[in-house]
Amino acid sequence: PDDRALVAEHMRRRIAGEETVSNYEFRLQRRDGTIVWVDSHAALVNWDGQPASLSWMSDITRRKQAEEQIRSLARFPDENPNPMLRIAEDGVVLYANEASEPVLRLWDCEPQGRVPESFRGLIGQVLSAGQMAEVEVDCSPETYSFVLTPVVDARYVNLYGRNMTSRKRAEQALRRAHEELESRVRERTAELAKANEALRNSERRLGILAEATFEGIAISEHGRFVDTNEPLAHMLGYGREELLGKPIQ
């Protein structure tokens, strides 16, 4: 139905002897409602003394579907939100989709231009090895990870990129948090070491004072001596070591 007016106009012009095309494509609607494409050829003939249009057609639906699939696949790189490039062995950018603009800007390069010497060397290495490789490209503030796929027979490399910016930022935040935690642990460890040293110094001073006094001093736990000074041991008629562990009673 969409092409009915087109077909009718070609037929009218042909029968009227006006200039029109003899071969064109249009759509037909089948009895079940489905649409088929046909390739039509037509010629002006005489039918019972009157001009008439003779047409013969062939079904080209499959060809049309294949063509549409090819067009769809051809649009895929351009519609991809990630960078996609094709670089020849000599470093010439054969193709770059719109998403590749940050990478080309970094390289100060345009399609059909050459990539920097350093990246050109990588292209050569990948083609020589005949194996895929992966590389990160920092296009601050964006970071991309590229898979380089060599097409050895054609002597070019396809680059398929992924935006790794969010992942990189998360990794950096995690690294900073880890470093901050380690710094706090070091600070806390130093504080504890300092406190322990102060406690040991205090204990040493207390021990010196306890031995220097003439008063008897004892420390007990659960009714038993755990420590005494020499004056108390002498007062009780024991050696200091003998008192340790004995009941107070």
PDB file of C-alpha atoms in Angstrom:
ATOM      1  CA  PRO A   1       0.000   0.000   0.000  1.00  0.00           C
ATOM      2  CA  ASP A   2       2.833   2.425   0.751  1.00  0.00           C
ATOM      3  CA  ASP A   3       4.164   2.109  -2.819  1.00  0.00           C
ATOM      4  CA  ARG A   4       0.801   1.972  -4.627  1.00  0.00           C
ATOM      5  CA  ALA A   5       0.940   5.591  -5.795  1.00  0.00           C
ATOM      6  CA  LEU A   6       4.500   5.093  -7.088  1.00  0.00           C
ATOM      7  CA  VAL A   7       3.572   2.023  -9.164  1.00  0.00           C
ATOM      8  CA  ALA A   8       0.408   3.697 -10.516  1.00  0.00           C
ATOM      9  CA  GLU A   9       2.332   6.798 -11.592  1.00  0.00           C
ATOM     10  CA  HIS A  10       4.972   4.737 -13.435  1.00  0.00           C
ATOM     11  CA  MET A  11       2.228   2.789 -15.213  1.00  0.00           C
ATOM     12  CA  ARG A  12       0.310   5.962 -16.158  1.00  0.00           C
ATOM     13  CA  ARG A  13       3.397   7.621 -17.594  1.00  0.00           C
ATOM     14  CA  ARG A  14       4.397   4.487 -19.507  1.00  0.00           C
ATOM     15  CA  ILE A  15       0.969   4.064 -21.142  1.00  0.00           C
ATOM     16  CA  ALA A  16       0.846   7.797 -21.900  1.00  0.00           C
ATOM     17  CA  GLY A  17       4.162   7.482 -23.701  1.00  0.00           C
ATOM     18  CA  GLU A  18       5.904   9.719 -21.192  1.00  0.00           C
ATOM     19  CA  GLU A  19       9.439   9.098 -20.031  1.00  0.00           C
ATOM     20  CA  THR A  20       9.638   6.800 -16.991  1.00  0.00           C
ATOM     21  CA  VAL A  21      11.851   4.058 -15.585  1.00  0.00           C
ATOM     22  CA  SER A  22      11.456   0.492 -16.780  1.00  0.00           C
ATOM     23  CA  ASN A  23      13.086  -1.161 -13.781  1.00  0.00           C
ATOM     24  CA  TYR A  24      12.452  -0.301 -10.135  1.00  0.00           C
ATOM     25  CA  GLU A  25      11.833  -1.892  -6.749  1.00  0.00           C
ATOM     26  CA  PHE A  26       8.743  -1.649  -4.591  1.00  0.00           C
ATOM     27  CA  ARG A  27       6.832  -3.426  -1.851  1.00  0.00           C
ATOM     28  CA  LEU A  28       3.822  -5.723  -2.201  1.00  0.00           C
ATOM     29  CA  GLN A  29       1.441  -6.833   0.518  1.00  0.00           C
ATOM     30  CA  ARG A  30       0.606 -10.527   0.512  1.00  0.00           C
ATOM     31  CA  ARG A  31      -2.801 -11.945   1.311  1.00  0.00           C
ATOM     32  CA  ASP A  32      -1.676 -12.737   4.879  1.00  0.00           C
ATOM     33  CA  GLY A  33      -0.576  -9.125   5.400  1.00  0.00           C
ATOM     34  CA  THR A  34       3.179  -9.691   5.204  1.00  0.00           C
ATOM     35  CA  ILE A  35       5.302  -7.412   3.019  1.00  0.00           C
ATOM     36  CA  VAL A  36       7.568  -8.628   0.226  1.00  0.00           C
ATOM     37  CA  TRP A  37      10.008  -6.666  -1.911  1.00  0.00           C
ATOM     38  CA  VAL A  38       9.973  -7.164  -5.670  1.00  0.00           C
ATOM     39  CA  ASP A  39      12.252  -6.116  -8.506  1.00  0.00           C
ATOM     40  CA  SER A  40       9.959  -5.029 -11.337  1.00  0.00           C
ATOM     41  CA  HIS A  41      10.698  -4.722 -15.064  1.00  0.00           C
ATOM     42  CA  ALA A  42       8.097  -3.177 -17.334  1.00  0.00           C
ATOM     43  CA  ALA A  43       7.654  -2.455 -21.036  1.00  0.00           C
ATOM     44  CA  LEU A  44       5.015  -0.742 -23.163  1.00  0.00           C
ATOM     45  CA  VAL A  45       3.121  -3.198 -25.424  1.00  0.00           C
ATOM     46  CA  ASN A  46       0.109  -3.136 -27.726  1.00  0.00           C
ATOM     47  CA  TRP A  47      -2.839  -5.084 -26.377  1.00  0.00           C
ATOM     48  CA  ASP A  48      -5.881  -5.377 -28.625  1.00  0.00           C
ATOM     49  CA  GLY A  49      -4.853  -2.185 -30.358  1.00  0.00           C
ATOM     50  CA  GLN A  50      -4.396  -0.304 -27.113  1.00  0.00           C
ATOM     51  CA  PRO A  51      -1.170   0.625 -25.234  1.00  0.00           C
ATOM     52  CA  ALA A  52      -0.631  -1.538 -22.179  1.00  0.00           C
ATOM     53  CA  SER A  53       2.110  -2.128 -19.609  1.00  0.00           C
ATOM     54  CA  LEU A  54       3.758  -5.549 -19.445  1.00  0.00           C
ATOM     55  CA  SER A  55       5.467  -6.213 -16.108  1.00  0.00           C
ATOM     56  CA  TRP A  56       7.507  -9.116 -14.759  1.00  0.00           C
ATOM     57  CA  MET A  57       8.745  -9.274 -11.173  1.00  0.00           C
ATOM     58  CA  SER A  58      11.072 -11.275  -8.960  1.00  0.00           C
ATOM     59  CA  ASP A  59      10.994 -11.595  -5.171  1.00  0.00           C
ATOM     60  CA  ILE A  60      14.018  -9.824  -3.639  1.00  0.00           C
ATOM     61  CA  THR A  61      12.856  -9.844   0.016  1.00  0.00           C
ATOM     62  CA  ARG A  62      15.816 -11.887   1.242  1.00  0.00           C
ATOM     63  CA  ARG A  63      18.248  -9.629  -0.563  1.00  0.00           C
ATOM     64  CA  LYS A  64      16.622  -6.565   1.002  1.00  0.00           C
ATOM     65  CA  GLN A  65      16.798  -8.132   4.459  1.00  0.00           C
ATOM     66  CA  ALA A  66      20.463  -8.953   3.938  1.00  0.00           C
ATOM     67  CA  GLU A  67      21.166  -5.400   2.758  1.00  0.00           C
ATOM     68  CA  GLU A  68      19.444  -3.978   5.826  1.00  0.00           C
ATOM     69  CA  GLN A  69      21.460  -6.267   8.081  1.00  0.00           C
ATOM     70  CA  ILE A  70      24.665  -5.105   6.394  1.00  0.00           C
ATOM     71  CA  ARG A  71      23.648  -1.470   6.871  1.00  0.00           C
ATOM     72  CA  SER A  72      22.826  -2.162  10.512  1.00  0.00           C
ATOM     73  CA  LEU A  73      26.204  -3.808  11.091  1.00  0.00           C
ATOM     74  CA  ALA A  74      27.919  -0.948   9.287  1.00  0.00           C
ATOM     75  CA  ARG A  75      26.250   1.523  11.662  1.00  0.00           C
ATOM     76  CA  PHE A  76      27.284  -0.471  14.751  1.00  0.00           C
ATOM     77  CA  PRO A  77      30.779   1.016  15.239  1.00  0.00           C
ATOM     78  CA  ASP A  78      29.446   4.555  14.786  1.00  0.00           C
ATOM     79  CA  GLU A  79      26.654   3.946  17.310  1.00  0.00           C
ATOM     80  CA  ASN A  80      28.970   2.302  19.860  1.00  0.00           C
ATOM     81  CA  PRO A  81      29.466   4.582  22.910  1.00  0.00           C
ATOM     82  CA  ASN A  82      32.995   3.188  23.348  1.00  0.00           C
ATOM     83  CA  PRO A  83      36.014   4.024  21.166  1.00  0.00           C
ATOM     84  CA  MET A  84      36.592   1.804  18.143  1.00  0.00           C
ATOM     85  CA  LEU A  85      39.505   2.369  15.770  1.00  0.00           C
ATOM     86  CA  ARG A  86      41.295   0.646  12.925  1.00  0.00           C
ATOM     87  CA  ILE A  87      44.986   1.433  12.510  1.00  0.00           C
ATOM     88  CA  ALA A  88      47.172   0.292   9.623  1.00  0.00           C
ATOM     89  CA  GLU A  89      50.647  -1.161  10.000  1.00  0.00           C
ATOM     90  CA  ASP A  90      52.207   2.204   9.116  1.00  0.00           C
ATOM     91  CA  GLY A  91      50.208   3.915  11.892  1.00  0.00           C
ATOM     92  CA  VAL A  92      47.542   5.518   9.692  1.00  0.00           C
ATOM     93  CA  VAL A  93      44.106   5.711  11.338  1.00  0.00           C
ATOM     94  CA  LEU A  94      41.867   4.007   8.791  1.00  0.00           C
ATOM     95  CA  TYR A  95      38.720   4.411  10.879  1.00  0.00           C
ATOM     96  CA  ALA A  96      37.669   5.991  14.187  1.00  0.00           C
ATOM     97  CA  ASN A  97      34.137   6.302  15.522  1.00  0.00           C
ATOM     98  CA  GLU A  98      32.846   9.427  17.243  1.00  0.00           C
ATOM     99  CA  ALA A  99      33.581   8.030  20.722  1.00  0.00           C
ATOM    100  CA  SER A 100      37.294   7.889  19.783  1.00  0.00           C
ATOM    101  CA  GLU A 101      37.568  11.697  19.743  1.00  0.00           C
ATOM    102  CA  PRO A 102      39.340  11.949  23.176  1.00  0.00           C
ATOM    103  CA  VAL A 103      41.968   9.432  22.032  1.00  0.00           C
ATOM    104  CA  LEU A 104      42.577  11.206  18.720  1.00  0.00           C
ATOM    105  CA  ARG A 105      42.833  14.525  20.574  1.00  0.00           C
ATOM    106  CA  LEU A 106      45.444  13.016  22.896  1.00  0.00           C
ATOM    107  CA  TRP A 107      47.416  11.770  19.888  1.00  0.00           C
ATOM    108  CA  ASP A 108      46.925  15.098  18.068  1.00  0.00           C
ATOM    109  CA  CYS A 109      45.676  13.010  15.178  1.00  0.00           C
ATOM    110  CA  GLU A 110      42.688  12.796  12.823  1.00  0.00           C
ATOM    111  CA  PRO A 111      41.302   9.946  10.671  1.00  0.00           C
ATOM    112  CA  GLN A 112      43.792   9.221   7.871  1.00  0.00           C
ATOM    113  CA  GLY A 113      46.502  10.770  10.062  1.00  0.00           C
ATOM    114  CA  ARG A 114      49.273   8.869  11.851  1.00  0.00           C
ATOM    115  CA  VAL A 115      49.319   7.856  15.488  1.00  0.00           C
ATOM    116  CA  PRO A 116      52.399   8.757  17.624  1.00  0.00           C
ATOM    117  CA  GLU A 117      55.576   6.762  17.087  1.00  0.00           C
ATOM    118  CA  SER A 118      55.246   4.990  20.452  1.00  0.00           C
ATOM    119  CA  PHE A 119      51.812   3.614  19.621  1.00  0.00           C
ATOM    120  CA  ARG A 120      52.872   2.857  16.051  1.00  0.00           C
ATOM    121  CA  GLY A 121      55.508   0.537  17.501  1.00  0.00           C
ATOM    122  CA  LEU A 122      52.842  -1.275  19.508  1.00  0.00           C
ATOM    123  CA  ILE A 123      50.771  -1.770  16.342  1.00  0.00           C
ATOM    124  CA  GLY A 124      53.794  -3.345  14.665  1.00  0.00           C
ATOM    125  CA  GLN A 125      54.444  -5.644  17.637  1.00  0.00           C
ATOM    126  CA  VAL A 126      50.841  -6.885  17.689  1.00  0.00           C
ATOM    127  CA  LEU A 127      50.881  -7.605  13.942  1.00  0.00           C
ATOM    128  CA  SER A 128      54.239  -9.371  14.172  1.00  0.00           C
ATOM    129  CA  ALA A 129      53.085 -11.552  17.066  1.00  0.00           C
ATOM    130  CA  GLY A 130      49.680 -12.170  15.509  1.00  0.00           C
ATOM    131  CA  GLN A 131      48.150 -12.103  18.992  1.00  0.00           C
ATOM    132  CA  MET A 132      45.773  -9.819  20.827  1.00  0.00           C
ATOM    133  CA  ALA A 133      47.124  -7.362  23.374  1.00  0.00           C
ATOM    134  CA  GLU A 134      45.641  -4.959  25.900  1.00  0.00           C
ATOM    135  CA  VAL A 135      46.790  -1.460  26.765  1.00  0.00           C
ATOM    136  CA  GLU A 136      45.509   1.458  28.834  1.00  0.00           C
ATOM    137  CA  VAL A 137      45.386   4.973  27.409  1.00  0.00           C
ATOM    138  CA  ASP A 138      45.120   7.919  29.807  1.00  0.00           C
ATOM    139  CA  CYS A 139      43.074  10.686  28.189  1.00  0.00           C
ATOM    140  CA  SER A 140      42.670  12.702  31.387  1.00  0.00           C
ATOM    141  CA  PRO A 141      40.165  12.933  32.859  1.00  0.00           C
ATOM    142  CA  GLU A 142      39.082   9.739  31.039  1.00  0.00           C
ATOM    143  CA  THR A 143      40.968   6.435  31.038  1.00  0.00           C
ATOM    144  CA  TYR A 144      40.373   3.759  28.393  1.00  0.00           C
ATOM    145  CA  SER A 145      41.392   0.119  28.179  1.00  0.00           C
ATOM    146  CA  PHE A 146      41.916  -1.084  24.599  1.00  0.00           C
ATOM    147  CA  VAL A 147      41.976  -4.622  23.267  1.00  0.00           C
ATOM    148  CA  LEU A 148      44.156  -4.699  20.137  1.00  0.00           C
ATOM    149  CA  THR A 149      43.064  -7.372  17.665  1.00  0.00           C
ATOM    150  CA  PRO A 150      45.423  -7.941  14.719  1.00  0.00           C
ATOM    151  CA  VAL A 151      44.089  -8.712  11.238  1.00  0.00           C
ATOM    152  CA  VAL A 152      47.380 -10.006   9.902  1.00  0.00           C
ATOM    153  CA  ASP A 153      46.368 -10.651   6.268  1.00  0.00           C
ATOM    154  CA  ALA A 154      45.049  -7.096   5.865  1.00  0.00           C
ATOM    155  CA  ARG A 155      47.952  -5.607   7.905  1.00  0.00           C
ATOM    156  CA  TYR A 156      45.856  -3.552  10.283  1.00  0.00           C
ATOM    157  CA  VAL A 157      44.789  -3.721  13.934  1.00  0.00           C
ATOM    158  CA  ASN A 158      41.292  -3.177  15.313  1.00  0.00           C
ATOM    159  CA  LEU A 159      41.100  -1.394  18.674  1.00  0.00           C
ATOM    160  CA  TYR A 160      38.101  -1.979  20.920  1.00  0.00           C
ATOM    161  CA  GLY A 161      38.005   0.400  23.880  1.00  0.00           C
ATOM    162  CA  ARG A 162      36.247   0.501  27.238  1.00  0.00           C
ATOM    163  CA  ASN A 163      35.929   3.521  29.488  1.00  0.00           C
ATOM    164  CA  MET A 164      37.688   2.575  32.734  1.00  0.00           C
ATOM    165  CA  THR A 165      37.387   5.987  34.416  1.00  0.00           C
ATOM    166  CA  SER A 166      34.875   4.971  37.095  1.00  0.00           C
ATOM    167  CA  ARG A 167      36.818   1.815  37.899  1.00  0.00           C
ATOM    168  CA  LYS A 168      40.097   3.752  38.099  1.00  0.00           C
ATOM    169  CA  ARG A 169      38.569   6.322  40.419  1.00  0.00           C
ATOM    170  CA  ALA A 170      37.210   3.551  42.645  1.00  0.00           C
ATOM    171  CA  GLU A 171      40.644   1.883  42.722  1.00  0.00           C
ATOM    172  CA  GLN A 172      42.296   5.202  43.622  1.00  0.00           C
ATOM    173  CA  ALA A 173      39.738   5.854  46.383  1.00  0.00           C
ATOM    174  CA  LEU A 174      40.316   2.350  47.763  1.00  0.00           C
ATOM    175  CA  ARG A 175      44.095   2.832  47.625  1.00  0.00           C
ATOM    176  CA  ARG A 176      43.830   6.174  49.443  1.00  0.00           C
ATOM    177  CA  ALA A 177      41.590   4.611  52.106  1.00  0.00           C
ATOM    178  CA  HIS A 178      44.065   1.751  52.544  1.00  0.00           C
ATOM    179  CA  GLU A 179      47.005   4.152  52.839  1.00  0.00           C
ATOM    180  CA  GLU A 180      45.078   6.277  55.352  1.00  0.00           C
ATOM    181  CA  LEU A 181      44.255   3.187  57.411  1.00  0.00           C
ATOM    182  CA  GLU A 182      47.897   2.090  57.386  1.00  0.00           C
ATOM    183  CA  SER A 183      48.939   5.593  58.473  1.00  0.00           C
ATOM    184  CA  ARG A 184      46.482   5.508  61.367  1.00  0.00           C
ATOM    185  CA  VAL A 185      47.716   2.050  62.418  1.00  0.00           C
ATOM    186  CA  ARG A 186      51.308   3.300  62.391  1.00  0.00           C
ATOM    187  CA  GLU A 187      50.332   6.347  64.457  1.00  0.00           C
ATOM    188  CA  ARG A 188      48.385   4.208  66.942  1.00  0.00           C
ATOM    189  CA  THR A 189      51.251   1.708  67.189  1.00  0.00           C
ATOM    190  CA  ALA A 190      53.671   4.539  67.909  1.00  0.00           C
ATOM    191  CA  GLU A 191      51.298   5.911  70.577  1.00  0.00           C
ATOM    192  CA  LEU A 192      51.012   2.479  72.228  1.00  0.00           C
ATOM    193  CA  ALA A 193      54.769   1.987  72.131  1.00  0.00           C
ATOM    194  CA  LYS A 194      55.237   5.382  73.741  1.00  0.00           C
ATOM    195  CA  ALA A 195      52.608   4.588  76.415  1.00  0.00           C
ATOM    196  CA  ASN A 196      54.203   1.191  77.117  1.00  0.00           C
ATOM    197  CA  GLU A 197      57.631   2.795  77.474  1.00  0.00           C
ATOM    198  CA  ALA A 198      56.189   5.378  79.882  1.00  0.00           C
ATOM    199  CA  LEU A 199      54.559   2.559  81.882  1.00  0.00           C
ATOM    200  CA  ARG A 200      57.843   0.634  82.047  1.00  0.00           C
ATOM    201  CA  ASN A 201      59.665   3.749  83.191  1.00  0.00           C
ATOM    202  CA  SER A 202      57.023   4.329  85.853  1.00  0.00           C
ATOM    203  CA  GLU A 203      57.336   0.739  87.032  1.00  0.00           C
ATOM    204  CA  ARG A 204      61.116   1.066  87.228  1.00  0.00           C
ATOM    205  CA  ARG A 205      60.814   4.280  89.267  1.00  0.00           C
ATOM    206  CA  LEU A 206      58.263   2.636  91.549  1.00  0.00           C
ATOM    207  CA  GLY A 207      60.577  -0.374  92.054  1.00  0.00           C
ATOM    208  CA  ILE A 208      63.467   1.874  92.936  1.00  0.00           C
ATOM    209  CA  LEU A 209      61.350   3.776  95.461  1.00  0.00           C
ATOM    210  CA  ALA A 210      60.006   0.527  96.971  1.00  0.00           C
ATOM    211  CA  GLU A 211      63.506  -0.832  97.541  1.00  0.00           C
ATOM    212  CA  ALA A 212      64.790   2.451  98.889  1.00  0.00           C
ATOM    213  CA  THR A 213      62.149   2.776 101.626  1.00  0.00           C
ATOM    214  CA  PHE A 214      62.428   1.203 105.093  1.00  0.00           C
ATOM    215  CA  GLU A 215      58.686   0.439 105.033  1.00  0.00           C
ATOM    216  CA  GLY A 216      57.540  -3.086 104.201  1.00  0.00           C
ATOM    217  CA  ILE A 217      55.605  -3.180 100.914  1.00  0.00           C
ATOM    218  CA  ALA A 218      53.689  -6.110  99.465  1.00  0.00           C
ATOM    219  CA  ILE A 219      51.429  -6.763  96.468  1.00  0.00           C
ATOM    220  CA  SER A 220      48.925  -9.573  96.864  1.00  0.00           C
ATOM    221  CA  GLU A 221      46.403 -11.315  94.684  1.00  0.00           C
ATOM    222  CA  HIS A 222      43.819 -13.847  95.801  1.00  0.00           C
ATOM    223  CA  GLY A 223      45.342 -13.868  99.298  1.00  0.00           C
ATOM    224  CA  ARG A 224      48.915 -14.664  98.162  1.00  0.00           C
ATOM    225  CA  PHE A 225      52.075 -12.597  97.786  1.00  0.00           C
ATOM    226  CA  VAL A 226      52.863 -11.756  94.179  1.00  0.00           C
ATOM    227  CA  ASP A 227      55.574  -9.225  94.982  1.00  0.00           C
ATOM    228  CA  THR A 228      57.322  -7.703  98.018  1.00  0.00           C
ATOM    229  CA  ASN A 229      60.250  -5.487  98.758  1.00  0.00           C
ATOM    230  CA  GLU A 230      63.309  -6.598 100.717  1.00  0.00           C
ATOM    231  CA  PRO A 231      62.368  -4.734 103.967  1.00  0.00           C
ATOM    232  CA  LEU A 232      59.091  -6.709 104.268  1.00  0.00           C
ATOM    233  CA  ALA A 233      60.783 -10.032 103.526  1.00  0.00           C
ATOM    234  CA  HIS A 234      63.442  -9.278 106.148  1.00  0.00           C
ATOM    235  CA  MET A 235      60.715  -8.198 108.574  1.00  0.00           C
ATOM    236  CA  LEU A 236      58.991 -11.620 108.183  1.00  0.00           C
ATOM    237  CA  GLY A 237      62.213 -13.581 108.283  1.00  0.00           C
ATOM    238  CA  TYR A 238      62.098 -14.762 104.657  1.00  0.00           C
ATOM    239  CA  GLY A 239      64.041 -14.159 101.565  1.00  0.00           C
ATOM    240  CA  ARG A 240      62.116 -12.137  99.001  1.00  0.00           C
ATOM    241  CA  GLU A 241      61.827 -15.008  96.517  1.00  0.00           C
ATOM    242  CA  GLU A 242      60.559 -17.346  99.295  1.00  0.00           C
ATOM    243  CA  LEU A 243      57.554 -15.128  99.967  1.00  0.00           C
ATOM    244  CA  LEU A 244      56.324 -15.070  96.394  1.00  0.00           C
ATOM    245  CA  GLY A 245      53.257 -17.275  96.087  1.00  0.00           C
ATOM    246  CA  LYS A 246      52.872 -17.918  99.850  1.00  0.00           C
ATOM    247  CA  PRO A 247      49.510 -17.191 101.499  1.00  0.00           C
ATOM    248  CA  ILE A 248      49.369 -13.965 103.485  1.00  0.00           C
ATOM    249  CA  GLN A 249      47.835 -15.652 106.568  1.00  0.00           C
TER     250      GLN A 249
END
